[in-house]
XYZ file of C-alpha atoms in Angstrom:
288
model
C 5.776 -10.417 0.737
C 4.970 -10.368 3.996
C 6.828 -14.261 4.694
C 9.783 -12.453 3.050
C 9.989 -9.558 5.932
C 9.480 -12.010 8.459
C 12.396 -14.484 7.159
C 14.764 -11.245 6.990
C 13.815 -10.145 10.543
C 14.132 -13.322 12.324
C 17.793 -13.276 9.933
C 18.695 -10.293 11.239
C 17.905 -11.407 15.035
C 20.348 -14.448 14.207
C 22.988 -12.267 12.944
C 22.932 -9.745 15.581
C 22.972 -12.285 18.063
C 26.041 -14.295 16.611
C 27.730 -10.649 17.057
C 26.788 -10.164 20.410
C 28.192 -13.780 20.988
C 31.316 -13.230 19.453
C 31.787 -9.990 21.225
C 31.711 -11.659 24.236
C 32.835 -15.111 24.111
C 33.883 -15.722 20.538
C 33.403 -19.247 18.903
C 31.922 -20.179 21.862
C 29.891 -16.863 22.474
C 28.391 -17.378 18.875
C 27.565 -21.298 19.685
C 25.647 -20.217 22.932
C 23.787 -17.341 21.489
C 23.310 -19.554 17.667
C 21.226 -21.936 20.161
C 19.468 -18.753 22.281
C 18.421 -17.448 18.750
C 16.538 -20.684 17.586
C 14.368 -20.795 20.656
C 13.725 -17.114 20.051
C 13.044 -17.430 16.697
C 10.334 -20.548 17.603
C 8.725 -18.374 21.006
C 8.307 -14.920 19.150
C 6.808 -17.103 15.759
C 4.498 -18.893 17.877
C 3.541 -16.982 20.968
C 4.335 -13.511 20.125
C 0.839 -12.264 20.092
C 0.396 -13.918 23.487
C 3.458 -12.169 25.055
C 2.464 -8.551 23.820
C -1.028 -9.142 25.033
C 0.280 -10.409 28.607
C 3.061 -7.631 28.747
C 0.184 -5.075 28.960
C -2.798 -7.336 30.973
C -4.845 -7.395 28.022
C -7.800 -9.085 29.112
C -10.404 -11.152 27.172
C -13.842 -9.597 26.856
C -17.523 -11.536 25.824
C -20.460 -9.891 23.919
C -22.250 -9.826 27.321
C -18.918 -8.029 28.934
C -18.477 -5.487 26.093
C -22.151 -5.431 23.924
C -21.441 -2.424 21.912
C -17.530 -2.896 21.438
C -18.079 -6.744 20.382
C -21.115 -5.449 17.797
C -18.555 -2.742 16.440
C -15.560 -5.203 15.573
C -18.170 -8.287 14.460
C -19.839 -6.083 12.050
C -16.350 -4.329 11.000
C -15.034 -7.891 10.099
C -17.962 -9.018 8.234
C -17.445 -6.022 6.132
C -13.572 -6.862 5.965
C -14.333 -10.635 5.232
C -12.458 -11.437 7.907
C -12.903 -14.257 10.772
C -13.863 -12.620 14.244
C -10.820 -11.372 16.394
C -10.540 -11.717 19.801
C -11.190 -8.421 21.736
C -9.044 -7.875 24.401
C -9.137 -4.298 26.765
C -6.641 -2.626 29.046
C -7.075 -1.128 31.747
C -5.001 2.241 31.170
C -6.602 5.797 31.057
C -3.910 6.163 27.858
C -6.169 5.945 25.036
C -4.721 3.461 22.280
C -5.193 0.315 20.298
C -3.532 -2.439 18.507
C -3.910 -5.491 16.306
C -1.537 -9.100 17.168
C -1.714 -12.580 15.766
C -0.104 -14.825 13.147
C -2.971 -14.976 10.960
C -6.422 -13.534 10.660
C -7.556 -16.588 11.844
C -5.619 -16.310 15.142
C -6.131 -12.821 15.351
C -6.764 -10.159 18.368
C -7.768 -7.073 18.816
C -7.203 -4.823 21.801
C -8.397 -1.487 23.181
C -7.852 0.485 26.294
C -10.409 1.570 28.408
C -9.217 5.054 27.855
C -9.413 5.248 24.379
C -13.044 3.987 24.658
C -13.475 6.577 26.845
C -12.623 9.320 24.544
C -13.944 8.312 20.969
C -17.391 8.590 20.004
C -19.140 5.538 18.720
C -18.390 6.543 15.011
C -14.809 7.275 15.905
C -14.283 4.371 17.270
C -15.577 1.952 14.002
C -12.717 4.202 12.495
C -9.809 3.034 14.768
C -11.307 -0.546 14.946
C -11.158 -0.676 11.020
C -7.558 0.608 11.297
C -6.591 -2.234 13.249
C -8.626 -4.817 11.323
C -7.146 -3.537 8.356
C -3.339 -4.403 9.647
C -4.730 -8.177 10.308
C -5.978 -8.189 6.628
C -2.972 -6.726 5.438
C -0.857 -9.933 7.176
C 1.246 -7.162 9.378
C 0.407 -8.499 12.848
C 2.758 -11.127 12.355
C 5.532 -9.353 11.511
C 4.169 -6.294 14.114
C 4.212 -9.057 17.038
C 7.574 -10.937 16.521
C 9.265 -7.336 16.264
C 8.314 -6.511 19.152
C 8.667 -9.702 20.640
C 12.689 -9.638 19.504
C 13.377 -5.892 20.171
C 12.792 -6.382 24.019
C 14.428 -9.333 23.938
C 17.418 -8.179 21.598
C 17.714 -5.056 24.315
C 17.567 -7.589 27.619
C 20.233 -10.194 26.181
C 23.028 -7.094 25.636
C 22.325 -5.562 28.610
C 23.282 -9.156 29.793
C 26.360 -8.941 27.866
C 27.421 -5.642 28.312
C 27.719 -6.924 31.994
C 29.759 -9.987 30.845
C 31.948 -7.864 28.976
C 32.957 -5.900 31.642
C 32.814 -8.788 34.580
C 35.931 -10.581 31.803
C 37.793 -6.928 31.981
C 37.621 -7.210 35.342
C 38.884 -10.356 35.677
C 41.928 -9.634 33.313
C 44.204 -6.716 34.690
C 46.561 -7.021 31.361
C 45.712 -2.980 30.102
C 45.433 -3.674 26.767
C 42.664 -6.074 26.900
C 40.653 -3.954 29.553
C 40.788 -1.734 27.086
C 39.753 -3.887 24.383
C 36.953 -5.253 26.893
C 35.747 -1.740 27.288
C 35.768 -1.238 24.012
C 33.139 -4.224 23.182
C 31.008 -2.961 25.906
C 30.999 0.490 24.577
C 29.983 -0.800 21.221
C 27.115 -2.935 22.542
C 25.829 0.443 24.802
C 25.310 2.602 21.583
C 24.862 -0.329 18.759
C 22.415 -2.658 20.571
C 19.481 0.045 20.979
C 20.027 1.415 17.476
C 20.138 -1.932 16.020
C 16.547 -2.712 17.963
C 15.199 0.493 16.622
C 16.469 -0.255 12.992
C 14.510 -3.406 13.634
C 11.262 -2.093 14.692
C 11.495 0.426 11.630
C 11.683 -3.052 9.629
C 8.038 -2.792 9.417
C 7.684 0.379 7.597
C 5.894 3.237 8.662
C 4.353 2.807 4.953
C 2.473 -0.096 6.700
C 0.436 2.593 8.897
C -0.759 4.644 6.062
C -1.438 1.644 4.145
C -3.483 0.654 6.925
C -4.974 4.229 7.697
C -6.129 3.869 3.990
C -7.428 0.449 4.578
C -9.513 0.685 7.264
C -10.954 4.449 5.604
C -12.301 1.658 3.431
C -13.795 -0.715 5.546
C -15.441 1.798 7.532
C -16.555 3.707 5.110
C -15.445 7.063 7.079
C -11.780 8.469 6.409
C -12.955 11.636 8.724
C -13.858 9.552 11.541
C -10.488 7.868 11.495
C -8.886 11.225 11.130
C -10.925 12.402 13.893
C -10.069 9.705 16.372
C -5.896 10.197 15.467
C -6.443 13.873 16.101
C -7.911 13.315 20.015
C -5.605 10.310 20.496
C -2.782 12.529 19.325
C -3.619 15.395 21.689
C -4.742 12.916 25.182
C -1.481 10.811 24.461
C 0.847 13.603 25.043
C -0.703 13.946 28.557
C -1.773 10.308 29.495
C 0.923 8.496 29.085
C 0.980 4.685 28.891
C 3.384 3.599 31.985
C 3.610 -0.130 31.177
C 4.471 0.872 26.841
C 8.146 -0.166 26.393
C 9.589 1.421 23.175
C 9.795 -2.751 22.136
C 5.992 -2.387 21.293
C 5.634 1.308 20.776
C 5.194 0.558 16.950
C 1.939 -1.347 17.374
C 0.088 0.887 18.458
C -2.068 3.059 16.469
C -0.470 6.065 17.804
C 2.755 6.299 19.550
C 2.141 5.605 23.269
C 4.901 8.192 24.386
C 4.957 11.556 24.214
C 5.620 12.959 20.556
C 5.769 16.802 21.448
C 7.297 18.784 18.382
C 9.433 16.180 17.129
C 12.634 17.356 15.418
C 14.384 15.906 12.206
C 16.472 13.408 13.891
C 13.206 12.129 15.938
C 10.945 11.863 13.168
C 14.189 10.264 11.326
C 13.943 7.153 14.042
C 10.215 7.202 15.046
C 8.252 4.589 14.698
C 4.840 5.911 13.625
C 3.785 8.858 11.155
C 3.379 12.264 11.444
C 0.051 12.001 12.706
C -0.671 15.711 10.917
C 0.360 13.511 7.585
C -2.203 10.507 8.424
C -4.889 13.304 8.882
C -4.209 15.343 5.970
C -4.107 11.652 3.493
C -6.955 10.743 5.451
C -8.470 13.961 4.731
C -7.286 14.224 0.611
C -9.308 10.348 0.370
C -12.452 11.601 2.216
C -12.591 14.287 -0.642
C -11.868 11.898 -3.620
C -14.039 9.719 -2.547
């Protein structure tokens, strides 16, 4: 399942790239951006995980740097049957988390310093479980090339909205300024949708999945529940400065602001309710 959702995103780059190259230089346009989309496709596929993990200084950390962090995801794994991850923490008072890699076997696992700051020990195997349960359940590969193609989707048509309007300029016939205009217009409003649409290609069914997961390898649905509930309320006033809305959707809670969010924002967000993750989390902790 989860080779079919990558093949349809990376077809989906392709084909939204071809557009963007035919809005802008036609046959040749699509030729140039055809070629731009295979070395895309190879980069995020193979490196993805590294270029999320450099975008926010993620840095490696040793049993000796971090004892009681390493002990927490070593004996999470064990219980997940799952190889080791890398543990990687940022330095950010915005407390948060996430899970990369193409495989569990190349899988990492980072933290930042402010979430570690505001969990409690139990809380914490919670959120770590979360995040081990998203490399078990093969989305980090998917999760990293995502994110890895929506920033890069947004750069290239900001690019070409420039291009656009660089060849209006250059023609002063009125009916293809207009045209020319027109093009750029469309790539303003459709290019950021059409990222977001991506990023919603891994479903926000994936983060309950997970929630419900990691409940399970932990052992403690409450605890997770818990730790959403504090991350929740610190994230709304520690924001994350270096979070681009690329990577917003792997994190374990959105690393912007979520305030009262209205129809049309929960319509396009890319997490859960975070009241509906506690409240599931909540219903399992009482079945079980």
């Amino acid at each position: 399942m989860n080779n079919v959702r990558t093949t349809v995103l990376l077809a989906g780059l392709t084909g939204l790239l071809l557009a963007i190259g035919s809005l802008c230089g036609g046959s040749e346009g699509m030729t140039v951006m055809f070629v731009i989309s295979m070395v895309i496709n190879f980069v995020t596929y193979w490196f993805g995980d590294r270029i999320v993990l450099g975008m926010y200084g993620a840095q490696e950390v040793t049993a000796k740097e971090s004892p009681d962090l390493i002990r927490i995801v070593a004996a999470l794994a064990q219980k997940a049957k799952l190889p080791m991850p890398k543990v990687y923490i940022i330095q950010t008072d915005a407390p948060n988390a996430f899970a990369t890699g193409r495989n569990p076997h190349q899988a990492a696992v980072a933290v930042t310093t402010g979430m570690l700051k505001v969990v409690d020990p139990v809380e914490l195997e919670g959120v770590i479980a979360h995040e081990l349960a998203h490399i078990r359940n093969r989305d980090t590969l998917v999760s990293s090339i995502v994110a890895s193609l929506a920033g890069m989707i947004t750069a290239i048509a900001h690019i070409a909205q420039w291009a656009v309007f660089w060849g209006a300029g250059r023609n002063g016939e009125e009916g293809s300024l207009l045209g020319r205009a027109m093009e750029g217009l469309i790539l303003i409003i459709l290019t950021p949708l059409a990222a977001t649409l991506l990023q919603l290609g891994v479903s926000r069914s994936r983060e309950y999945l997970a929630d419900e997961t990691g409940a399970s390898i932990a052992g403690n649905p409450l605890a997770l529940a818990r730790a959403l509930e504090k991350l929740e309320y610190h994230a709304a006033s520690k924001l994350m400065p270096e979070a681009t809305p690329s990577t917003s959707h792997m994190f374990i809670v959105s690393p912007f602001s979520s305030g009262s969010r209205g129809l049309l924002a929960n319509l396009f967000s890319t997490h859960p309710s975070t009241k509906d993750r506690i409240a599931r989390l909540q219903e399992l902790a009482e079945r079980i």
